[in-house]
CSV table of C-alpha atoms in Angstrom, one decimal:
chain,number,residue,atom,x,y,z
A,550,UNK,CA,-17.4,14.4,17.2
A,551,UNK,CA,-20.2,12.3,17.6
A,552,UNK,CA,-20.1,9.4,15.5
A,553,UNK,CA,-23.8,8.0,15.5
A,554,UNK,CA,-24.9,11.9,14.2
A,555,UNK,CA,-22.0,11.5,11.9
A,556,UNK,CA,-23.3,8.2,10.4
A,557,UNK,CA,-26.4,9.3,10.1
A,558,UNK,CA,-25.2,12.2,8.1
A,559,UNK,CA,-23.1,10.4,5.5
A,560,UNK,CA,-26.2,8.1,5.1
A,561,UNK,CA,-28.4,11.0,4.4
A,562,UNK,CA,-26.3,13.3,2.0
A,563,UNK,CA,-24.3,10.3,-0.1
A,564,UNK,CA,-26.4,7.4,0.5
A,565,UNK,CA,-23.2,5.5,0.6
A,566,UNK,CA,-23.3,1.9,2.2
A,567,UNK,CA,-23.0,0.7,5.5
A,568,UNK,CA,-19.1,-0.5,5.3
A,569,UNK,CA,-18.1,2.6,3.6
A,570,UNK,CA,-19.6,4.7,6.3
A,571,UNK,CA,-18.3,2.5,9.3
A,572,UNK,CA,-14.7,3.3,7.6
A,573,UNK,CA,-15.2,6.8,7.0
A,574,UNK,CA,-16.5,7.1,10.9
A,575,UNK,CA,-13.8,5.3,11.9
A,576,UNK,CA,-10.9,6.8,10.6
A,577,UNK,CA,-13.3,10.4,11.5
A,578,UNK,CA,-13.1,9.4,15.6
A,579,UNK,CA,-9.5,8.7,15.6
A,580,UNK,CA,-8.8,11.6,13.8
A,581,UNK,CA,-10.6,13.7,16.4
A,582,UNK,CA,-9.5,11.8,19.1
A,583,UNK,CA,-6.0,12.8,17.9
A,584,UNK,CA,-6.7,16.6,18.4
A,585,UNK,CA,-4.7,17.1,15.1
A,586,UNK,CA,-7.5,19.3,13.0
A,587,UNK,CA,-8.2,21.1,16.3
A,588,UNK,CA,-4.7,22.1,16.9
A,589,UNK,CA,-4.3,23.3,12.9
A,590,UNK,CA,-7.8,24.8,12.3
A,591,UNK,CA,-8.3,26.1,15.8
A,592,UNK,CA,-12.1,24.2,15.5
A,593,UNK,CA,-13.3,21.1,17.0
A,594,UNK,CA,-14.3,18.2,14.5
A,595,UNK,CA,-17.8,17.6,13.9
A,596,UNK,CA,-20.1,15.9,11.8
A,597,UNK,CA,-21.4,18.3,10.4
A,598,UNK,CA,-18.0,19.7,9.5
A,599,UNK,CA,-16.9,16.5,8.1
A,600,UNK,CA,-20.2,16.0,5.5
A,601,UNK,CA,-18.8,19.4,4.1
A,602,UNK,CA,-15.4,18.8,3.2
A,603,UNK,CA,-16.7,15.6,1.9
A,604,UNK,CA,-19.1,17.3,-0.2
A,605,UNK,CA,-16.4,19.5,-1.6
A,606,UNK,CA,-15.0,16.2,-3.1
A,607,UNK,CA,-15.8,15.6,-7.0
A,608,UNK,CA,-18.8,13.9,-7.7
A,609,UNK,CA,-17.6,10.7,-9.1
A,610,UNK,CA,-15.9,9.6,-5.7
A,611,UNK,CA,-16.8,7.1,-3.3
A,612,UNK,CA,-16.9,7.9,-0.2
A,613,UNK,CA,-14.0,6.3,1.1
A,614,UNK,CA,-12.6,8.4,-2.1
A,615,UNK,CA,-14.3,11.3,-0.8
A,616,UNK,CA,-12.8,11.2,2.7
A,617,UNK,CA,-9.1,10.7,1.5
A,618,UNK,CA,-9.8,13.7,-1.0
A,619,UNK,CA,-9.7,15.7,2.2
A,620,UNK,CA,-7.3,13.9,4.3
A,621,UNK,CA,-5.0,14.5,1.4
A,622,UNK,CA,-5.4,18.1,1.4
A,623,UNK,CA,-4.9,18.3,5.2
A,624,UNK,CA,-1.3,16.3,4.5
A,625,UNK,CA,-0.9,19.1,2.1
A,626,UNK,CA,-1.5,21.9,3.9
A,627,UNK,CA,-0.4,20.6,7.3
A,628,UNK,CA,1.9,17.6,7.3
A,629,UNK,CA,1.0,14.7,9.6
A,630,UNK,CA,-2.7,13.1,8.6
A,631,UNK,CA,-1.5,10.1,6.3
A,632,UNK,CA,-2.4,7.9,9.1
A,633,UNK,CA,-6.1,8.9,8.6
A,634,UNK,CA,-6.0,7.7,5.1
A,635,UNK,CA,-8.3,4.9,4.3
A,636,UNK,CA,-5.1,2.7,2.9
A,637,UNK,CA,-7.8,0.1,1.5
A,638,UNK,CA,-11.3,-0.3,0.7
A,639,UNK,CA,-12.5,-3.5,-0.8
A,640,UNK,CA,-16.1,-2.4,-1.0
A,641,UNK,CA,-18.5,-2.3,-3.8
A,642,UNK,CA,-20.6,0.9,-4.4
């Protein structure tokens, strides 16, 4: 998972600001680097990827929202991902 391309992404499809995205790619590296969604999807991690999940996400969310959206769904379906929850964001959007 590349997290410059990644950035870049989120900036382009939810204009979201800098903090938010620093979180989001954070919390995106370690959970690739943990190998976790590789082991349950069978498919590596990538930005791409990421941006649409996230864009599956209602509307009205944040982006910090929009990332635990999906991390929740993985703790659903797989066990295992609350430590890639964004536990708290102080931000302003």
């Amino acid at each position: 998972m590349n997290p410059t391309e990644l950035d870049r992404r989120l900036r382009e499809r939810f204009d979201a600001p800098e903090g938010a995205r620093r979180v989001v790619v954070r919390e995106a590296r370690d959970l690739s680097d943990s190998g976790r969604y590789r082991k349950h999807s069978g498919m590596d991690l990538t930005a791409g990827a990421i941006v649409g999940h996230l864009d599956d996400a209602p509307d009205d969310m944040s982006l910090p929202e929009r990332w635990n959206w999906w991390v929740g769904s993985l703790e659903i379906a797989y066990g295992g991902y609350t430590e890639f929850l964004i536990v708290r964001w102080q931000g302003q959007e």
